[in-house]
Amino acid sequence: MEQQGAGDRGQGAAVHGTPSAAGGEVKPISFRTGGRRGHAKGRQVEPQALEQVSALLGDAPRDRDLLIEHLHRIQDRYGHLSAAHLVALAAEMRLATAEVYEVATFYHHFDVVKEGEAAPPALTVRVCDSLTCEMAGAKRLIENLGKTVGADVRVLHAPCIGRCEVAPAAVVHQNPIGHATAETVHKAIRNRATRAPAPKHVDYDAYRAAGGYQLFTQCMDGTRDIETVISAMEASGLRGLGGAGFPAGRKWRIVRAEPAPRLMAINIDEGEPGTFKDRWYLERDPHRFLEGMLIAAAACEVGGIWIYLRDEYHAVREMLERELAKLRADPPWGLPPIHLRRGAGAYICGEESAMIESIEGKRGMPRLRPPYVAQVGLFDRPTLEHNMETLYWVRDIVEKGPDWFAGHGRHGRRGLRSFSVSGRVRKPGVHLAPAGITVRELIDEYCGGMLPGHRFYGYLPGGASGGILPASLGDVPLDFDTLAPHGCFIGSAAVVVLSDKDRAIDAARNLLAFFKDESCGQCTPCRVGTAKALDLMQAPHWDTALLEELSQAMSDASICGLGQAAPNPIRCVIRYFPDELGA
């Protein structure tokens, strides 16, 4: 994935063109300028490009919120986004070309080719260089591939692609390669026409045969009272599992009390380095999530659902499209409109309001709050926003009772947690464990212990933004709120285990490089702060006072959680790993 600095996003020059009112030949606007009277300003629409874009879109609506979907169509067909096609798309959608250009250049996965530039090579290989993959040798893999691929292939660094359990990971076009080596990547390059197979999963027929969608039907026909469903969610103590941890049942009550029409937005962007649990569950039992989604929609009486799925999950998207088609063809009850939207490579879109902006076809920039999404969200309507895994547990909680979920837990905590575990353990993967389990217990009981020859040294309890703790704090319960006294948080429960072969200072540098590249650039504390912090962290001796001053400014003044949490790795290294600061 080609990583852009925050200052590069959406900074293109504005060019203009609109379709004629009659809908026939597309002509540029004529208007007076400082030069010749009636001279058209900016790039004009090329008839051939317009014909290609029009044919590609076919009968699809030209609604503003479909801009990103249409950009994907063009890039999937032509391998890049040319200036001519961007101008033609703007004309086709009756948008200013600047609107199209700023969106296309914001997202990592769109290859915008400016006038006079050469198109990118026919095939792209993206090698993840986030923390777990870097620990597994991603740098060597990138260097090797850079020397051995042909001229028709390009190799790009990519941020986390959600496959940390098989690090190092790469994507050849849309085909993910786990435990990637130069040999396996070259084999995928030779077989470039192949696509990743659809994951084996419980399909619609099997799910219905096992009693699936009965609970949703009961909620709709009145057999199951909605108030008892919401009360069960509240009593279970289930909190949002995307990172924020807001109580799910309380959120349902808040949104339900807002005026109709209400909408729903589901976050499956899952861009936090170290996190892959949503993909893990979707690949195995997608309808358990879909039924939970429909029950939540029924509880809040929403009029439409938008599912936002990260672009790297190509096989999952194709599978989900097929299963949704089956659900629509034989619905257990009347369904609200369900829209599956495709991300385009932007970690910031994991933030709920940035995701909503992206669903609306815009740059994924977080909104200022208040108002909150539950009040003014998607298309300015009250919106129930949830992480995929939160909805995955709805059916079990309601059918088995809230005590079933709350009855799990250790060290005084309640509930279950899906830990995405990667790093120096024998059995990385998603491990469903009691809330409050310690990382030592997690490693020993669920992960088969440390890798041979590795000694437990430290860990990230909540992915890139959750901080870094030493092994001496390996007995702290892993749950919401328990890590706060130590300057960390559990977030999406992405646990990256470090050994004595690693250094926390190197991990922190990797994480800050990620935050720098993924900053949306909207606010100065984050845009400038992440870049300046990374520069300071490259010094052989850290200026800890200056780094703390910068960290405080970022925490206090950044608009969203990216900039607010980015200093956590810095502060943890200073606090817990001082011996590394002079290394």
PDB file of N, CA, C and O in Angstrom, residues 221-263:
ATOM      1  N   ASP A 221     -42.298 -10.413  14.887  1.00  0.00           N
ATOM      2  CA  ASP A 221     -43.727 -10.778  14.959  1.00  0.00           C
ATOM      3  C   ASP A 221     -44.320 -10.561  16.344  1.00  0.00           C
ATOM      4  O   ASP A 221     -45.504 -10.847  16.575  1.00  0.00           O
ATOM      5  N   GLY A 222     -43.517 -10.060  17.280  1.00  0.00           N
ATOM      6  CA  GLY A 222     -44.033  -9.740  18.601  1.00  0.00           C
ATOM      7  C   GLY A 222     -43.921 -10.861  19.612  1.00  0.00           C
ATOM      8  O   GLY A 222     -44.248 -10.668  20.789  1.00  0.00           O
ATOM      9  N   THR A 223     -43.461 -12.046  19.181  1.00  0.00           N
ATOM     10  CA  THR A 223     -43.287 -13.161  20.120  1.00  0.00           C
ATOM     11  C   THR A 223     -42.260 -12.819  21.190  1.00  0.00           C
ATOM     12  O   THR A 223     -42.400 -13.189  22.363  1.00  0.00           O
ATOM     13  N   ARG A 224     -41.249 -12.079  20.778  1.00  0.00           N
ATOM     14  CA  ARG A 224     -40.200 -11.644  21.696  1.00  0.00           C
ATOM     15  C   ARG A 224     -40.323 -10.137  21.865  1.00  0.00           C
ATOM     16  O   ARG A 224     -40.207  -9.384  20.911  1.00  0.00           O
ATOM     17  N   ASP A 225     -40.575  -9.702  23.084  1.00  0.00           N
ATOM     18  CA  ASP A 225     -40.755  -8.274  23.344  1.00  0.00           C
ATOM     19  C   ASP A 225     -39.418  -7.550  23.219  1.00  0.00           C
ATOM     20  O   ASP A 225     -38.408  -7.982  23.790  1.00  0.00           O
ATOM     21  N   ILE A 226     -39.433  -6.447  22.484  1.00  0.00           N
ATOM     22  CA  ILE A 226     -38.197  -5.703  22.255  1.00  0.00           C
ATOM     23  C   ILE A 226     -37.614  -5.185  23.566  1.00  0.00           C
ATOM     24  O   ILE A 226     -36.390  -5.147  23.752  1.00  0.00           O
ATOM     25  N   GLU A 227     -38.455  -4.812  24.498  1.00  0.00           N
ATOM     26  CA  GLU A 227     -37.955  -4.307  25.779  1.00  0.00           C
ATOM     27  C   GLU A 227     -37.138  -5.375  26.498  1.00  0.00           C
ATOM     28  O   GLU A 227     -36.105  -5.069  27.108  1.00  0.00           O
ATOM     29  N   THR A 228     -37.563  -6.631  26.424  1.00  0.00           N
ATOM     30  CA  THR A 228     -36.787  -7.696  27.076  1.00  0.00           C
ATOM     31  C   THR A 228     -35.446  -7.915  26.371  1.00  0.00           C
ATOM     32  O   THR A 228     -34.456  -8.269  27.013  1.00  0.00           O
ATOM     33  N   VAL A 229     -35.427  -7.690  25.067  1.00  0.00           N
ATOM     34  CA  VAL A 229     -34.177  -7.832  24.317  1.00  0.00           C
ATOM     35  C   VAL A 229     -33.180  -6.751  24.749  1.00  0.00           C
ATOM     36  O   VAL A 229     -32.011  -7.039  25.027  1.00  0.00           O
ATOM     37  N   ILE A 230     -33.661  -5.520  24.811  1.00  0.00           N
ATOM     38  CA  ILE A 230     -32.776  -4.422  25.218  1.00  0.00           C
ATOM     39  C   ILE A 230     -32.320  -4.615  26.663  1.00  0.00           C
ATOM     40  O   ILE A 230     -31.150  -4.389  26.998  1.00  0.00           O
ATOM     41  N   SER A 231     -33.234  -5.047  27.519  1.00  0.00           N
ATOM     42  CA  SER A 231     -32.875  -5.280  28.926  1.00  0.00           C
ATOM     43  C   SER A 231     -31.828  -6.371  29.060  1.00  0.00           C
ATOM     44  O   SER A 231     -30.914  -6.282  29.900  1.00  0.00           O
ATOM     45  N   ALA A 232     -31.923  -7.418  28.219  1.00  0.00           N
ATOM     46  CA  ALA A 232     -30.927  -8.484  28.250  1.00  0.00           C
ATOM     47  C   ALA A 232     -29.556  -7.951  27.838  1.00  0.00           C
ATOM     48  O   ALA A 232     -28.528  -8.311  28.440  1.00  0.00           O
ATOM     49  N   MET A 233     -29.534  -7.084  26.841  1.00  0.00           N
ATOM     50  CA  MET A 233     -28.259  -6.501  26.417  1.00  0.00           C
ATOM     51  C   MET A 233     -27.654  -5.656  27.537  1.00  0.00           C
ATOM     52  O   MET A 233     -26.442  -5.694  27.783  1.00  0.00           O
ATOM     53  N   GLU A 234     -28.484  -4.909  28.218  1.00  0.00           N
ATOM     54  CA  GLU A 234     -27.994  -4.080  29.325  1.00  0.00           C
ATOM     55  C   GLU A 234     -27.474  -4.945  30.473  1.00  0.00           C
ATOM     56  O   GLU A 234     -26.403  -4.679  31.031  1.00  0.00           O
ATOM     57  N   ALA A 235     -28.226  -5.985  30.820  1.00  0.00           N
ATOM     58  CA  ALA A 235     -27.844  -6.825  31.951  1.00  0.00           C
ATOM     59  C   ALA A 235     -26.582  -7.623  31.672  1.00  0.00           C
ATOM     60  O   ALA A 235     -25.845  -7.981  32.601  1.00  0.00           O
ATOM     61  N   SER A 236     -26.323  -7.921  30.413  1.00  0.00           N
ATOM     62  CA  SER A 236     -25.130  -8.713  30.073  1.00  0.00           C
ATOM     63  C   SER A 236     -23.840  -7.949  30.302  1.00  0.00           C
ATOM     64  O   SER A 236     -22.775  -8.547  30.473  1.00  0.00           O
ATOM     65  N   GLY A 237     -23.926  -6.622  30.273  1.00  0.00           N
ATOM     66  CA  GLY A 237     -22.719  -5.809  30.406  1.00  0.00           C
ATOM     67  C   GLY A 237     -21.903  -5.722  29.136  1.00  0.00           C
ATOM     68  O   GLY A 237     -20.753  -5.241  29.173  1.00  0.00           O
ATOM     69  N   LEU A 238     -22.453  -6.172  28.001  1.00  0.00           N
ATOM     70  CA  LEU A 238     -21.712  -6.111  26.742  1.00  0.00           C
ATOM     71  C   LEU A 238     -21.407  -4.662  26.378  1.00  0.00           C
ATOM     72  O   LEU A 238     -22.300  -3.815  26.338  1.00  0.00           O
ATOM     73  N   ARG A 239     -20.152  -4.403  26.110  1.00  0.00           N
ATOM     74  CA  ARG A 239     -19.703  -3.083  25.686  1.00  0.00           C
ATOM     75  C   ARG A 239     -19.154  -3.160  24.266  1.00  0.00           C
ATOM     76  O   ARG A 239     -18.768  -4.223  23.793  1.00  0.00           O
ATOM     77  N   GLY A 240     -19.160  -2.029  23.585  1.00  0.00           N
ATOM     78  CA  GLY A 240     -18.700  -1.996  22.209  1.00  0.00           C
ATOM     79  C   GLY A 240     -17.315  -2.596  22.065  1.00  0.00           C
ATOM     80  O   GLY A 240     -16.392  -2.198  22.784  1.00  0.00           O
ATOM     81  N   LEU A 241     -17.163  -3.526  21.135  1.00  0.00           N
ATOM     82  CA  LEU A 241     -15.920  -4.279  21.010  1.00  0.00           C
ATOM     83  C   LEU A 241     -15.037  -3.774  19.883  1.00  0.00           C
ATOM     84  O   LEU A 241     -14.106  -4.454  19.467  1.00  0.00           O
ATOM     85  N   GLY A 242     -15.304  -2.565  19.409  1.00  0.00           N
ATOM     86  CA  GLY A 242     -14.440  -1.960  18.413  1.00  0.00           C
ATOM     87  C   GLY A 242     -13.322  -1.145  19.025  1.00  0.00           C
ATOM     88  O   GLY A 242     -12.385  -0.743  18.329  1.00  0.00           O
ATOM     89  N   GLY A 243     -13.426  -0.868  20.320  1.00  0.00           N
ATOM     90  CA  GLY A 243     -12.377  -0.117  20.992  1.00  0.00           C
ATOM     91  C   GLY A 243     -12.877   0.886  22.013  1.00  0.00           C
ATOM     92  O   GLY A 243     -12.267   1.083  23.051  1.00  0.00           O
ATOM     93  N   ALA A 244     -14.020   1.528  21.726  1.00  0.00           N
ATOM     94  CA  ALA A 244     -14.498   2.576  22.618  1.00  0.00           C
ATOM     95  C   ALA A 244     -15.133   2.017  23.882  1.00  0.00           C
ATOM     96  O   ALA A 244     -15.072   2.625  24.951  1.00  0.00           O
ATOM     97  N   GLY A 245     -15.791   0.862  23.774  1.00  0.00           N
ATOM     98  CA  GLY A 245     -16.335   0.212  24.961  1.00  0.00           C
ATOM     99  C   GLY A 245     -17.598   0.819  25.511  1.00  0.00           C
ATOM    100  O   GLY A 245     -17.902   0.651  26.695  1.00  0.00           O
ATOM    101  N   PHE A 246     -18.408   1.497  24.689  1.00  0.00           N
ATOM    102  CA  PHE A 246     -19.660   2.081  25.186  1.00  0.00           C
ATOM    103  C   PHE A 246     -20.681   0.957  25.361  1.00  0.00           C
ATOM    104  O   PHE A 246     -20.814   0.084  24.500  1.00  0.00           O
ATOM    105  N   PRO A 247     -21.441   0.937  26.463  1.00  0.00           N
ATOM    106  CA  PRO A 247     -22.417  -0.130  26.704  1.00  0.00           C
ATOM    107  C   PRO A 247     -23.423  -0.245  25.558  1.00  0.00           C
ATOM    108  O   PRO A 247     -24.079   0.734  25.186  1.00  0.00           O
ATOM    109  N   ALA A 248     -23.537  -1.455  25.005  1.00  0.00           N
ATOM    110  CA  ALA A 248     -24.352  -1.657  23.802  1.00  0.00           C
ATOM    111  C   ALA A 248     -25.833  -1.415  24.078  1.00  0.00           C
ATOM    112  O   ALA A 248     -26.518  -0.750  23.291  1.00  0.00           O
ATOM    113  N   GLY A 249     -26.347  -1.980  25.164  1.00  0.00           N
ATOM    114  CA  GLY A 249     -27.769  -1.799  25.458  1.00  0.00           C
ATOM    115  C   GLY A 249     -28.137  -0.346  25.668  1.00  0.00           C
ATOM    116  O   GLY A 249     -29.204   0.110  25.224  1.00  0.00           O
ATOM    117  N   ARG A 250     -27.275   0.399  26.342  1.00  0.00           N
ATOM    118  CA  ARG A 250     -27.552   1.818  26.558  1.00  0.00           C
ATOM    119  C   ARG A 250     -27.570   2.571  25.230  1.00  0.00           C
ATOM    120  O   ARG A 250     -28.384   3.463  25.016  1.00  0.00           O
ATOM    121  N   LYS A 251     -26.680   2.206  24.324  1.00  0.00           N
ATOM    122  CA  LYS A 251     -26.654   2.852  23.012  1.00  0.00           C
ATOM    123  C   LYS A 251     -27.966   2.613  22.282  1.00  0.00           C
ATOM    124  O   LYS A 251     -28.509   3.507  21.632  1.00  0.00           O
ATOM    125  N   TRP A 252     -28.503   1.389  22.387  1.00  0.00           N
ATOM    126  CA  TRP A 252     -29.770   1.097  21.721  1.00  0.00           C
ATOM    127  C   TRP A 252     -30.885   2.010  22.263  1.00  0.00           C
ATOM    128  O   TRP A 252     -31.693   2.520  21.490  1.00  0.00           O
ATOM    129  N   ARG A 253     -30.907   2.198  23.565  1.00  0.00           N
ATOM    130  CA  ARG A 253     -31.956   3.055  24.149  1.00  0.00           C
ATOM    131  C   ARG A 253     -31.805   4.497  23.673  1.00  0.00           C
ATOM    132  O   ARG A 253     -32.802   5.182  23.394  1.00  0.00           O
ATOM    133  N   ILE A 254     -30.581   4.964  23.611  1.00  0.00           N
ATOM    134  CA  ILE A 254     -30.345   6.345  23.196  1.00  0.00           C
ATOM    135  C   ILE A 254     -30.824   6.564  21.771  1.00  0.00           C
ATOM    136  O   ILE A 254     -31.545   7.531  21.471  1.00  0.00           O
ATOM    137  N   VAL A 255     -30.445   5.663  20.876  1.00  0.00           N
ATOM    138  CA  VAL A 255     -30.829   5.830  19.469  1.00  0.00           C
ATOM    139  C   VAL A 255     -32.328   5.625  19.298  1.00  0.00           C
ATOM    140  O   VAL A 255     -32.980   6.354  18.541  1.00  0.00           O
ATOM    141  N   ARG A 256     -32.888   4.666  19.980  1.00  0.00           N
ATOM    142  CA  ARG A 256     -34.328   4.385  19.873  1.00  0.00           C
ATOM    143  C   ARG A 256     -35.168   5.598  20.273  1.00  0.00           C
ATOM    144  O   ARG A 256     -36.279   5.806  19.751  1.00  0.00           O
ATOM    145  N   ALA A 257     -34.647   6.414  21.190  1.00  0.00           N
ATOM    146  CA  ALA A 257     -35.386   7.593  21.660  1.00  0.00           C
ATOM    147  C   ALA A 257     -35.298   8.772  20.704  1.00  0.00           C
ATOM    148  O   ALA A 257     -36.024   9.753  20.867  1.00  0.00           O
ATOM    149  N   GLU A 258     -34.413   8.699  19.700  1.00  0.00           N
ATOM    150  CA  GLU A 258     -34.268   9.787  18.739  1.00  0.00           C
ATOM    151  C   GLU A 258     -35.376   9.723  17.689  1.00  0.00           C
ATOM    152  O   GLU A 258     -35.954   8.663  17.437  1.00  0.00           O
ATOM    153  N   PRO A 259     -35.696  10.847  17.064  1.00  0.00           N
ATOM    154  CA  PRO A 259     -36.781  10.849  16.072  1.00  0.00           C
ATOM    155  C   PRO A 259     -36.422  10.053  14.821  1.00  0.00           C
ATOM    156  O   PRO A 259     -35.266  10.009  14.404  1.00  0.00           O
ATOM    157  N   ALA A 260     -37.434   9.424  14.227  1.00  0.00           N
ATOM    158  CA  ALA A 260     -37.262   8.706  12.972  1.00  0.00           C
ATOM    159  C   ALA A 260     -37.170   9.713  11.813  1.00  0.00           C
ATOM    160  O   ALA A 260     -37.640  10.849  11.944  1.00  0.00           O
ATOM    161  N   PRO A 261     -36.586   9.285  10.689  1.00  0.00           N
ATOM    162  CA  PRO A 261     -35.987   7.983  10.432  1.00  0.00           C
ATOM    163  C   PRO A 261     -34.607   7.848  11.066  1.00  0.00           C
ATOM    164  O   PRO A 261     -33.824   8.782  11.078  1.00  0.00           O
ATOM    165  N   ARG A 262     -34.360   6.651  11.601  1.00  0.00           N
ATOM    166  CA  ARG A 262     -33.069   6.326  12.189  1.00  0.00           C
ATOM    167  C   ARG A 262     -32.333   5.363  11.256  1.00  0.00           C
ATOM    168  O   ARG A 262     -32.961   4.547  10.573  1.00  0.00           O
ATOM    169  N   LEU A 263     -31.019   5.438  11.266  1.00  0.00           N
ATOM    170  CA  LEU A 263     -30.210   4.606  10.392  1.00  0.00           C
ATOM    171  C   LEU A 263     -29.195   3.807  11.213  1.00  0.00           C
ATOM    172  O   LEU A 263     -29.052   4.027  12.418  1.00  0.00           O
TER     173      LEU A 263
END
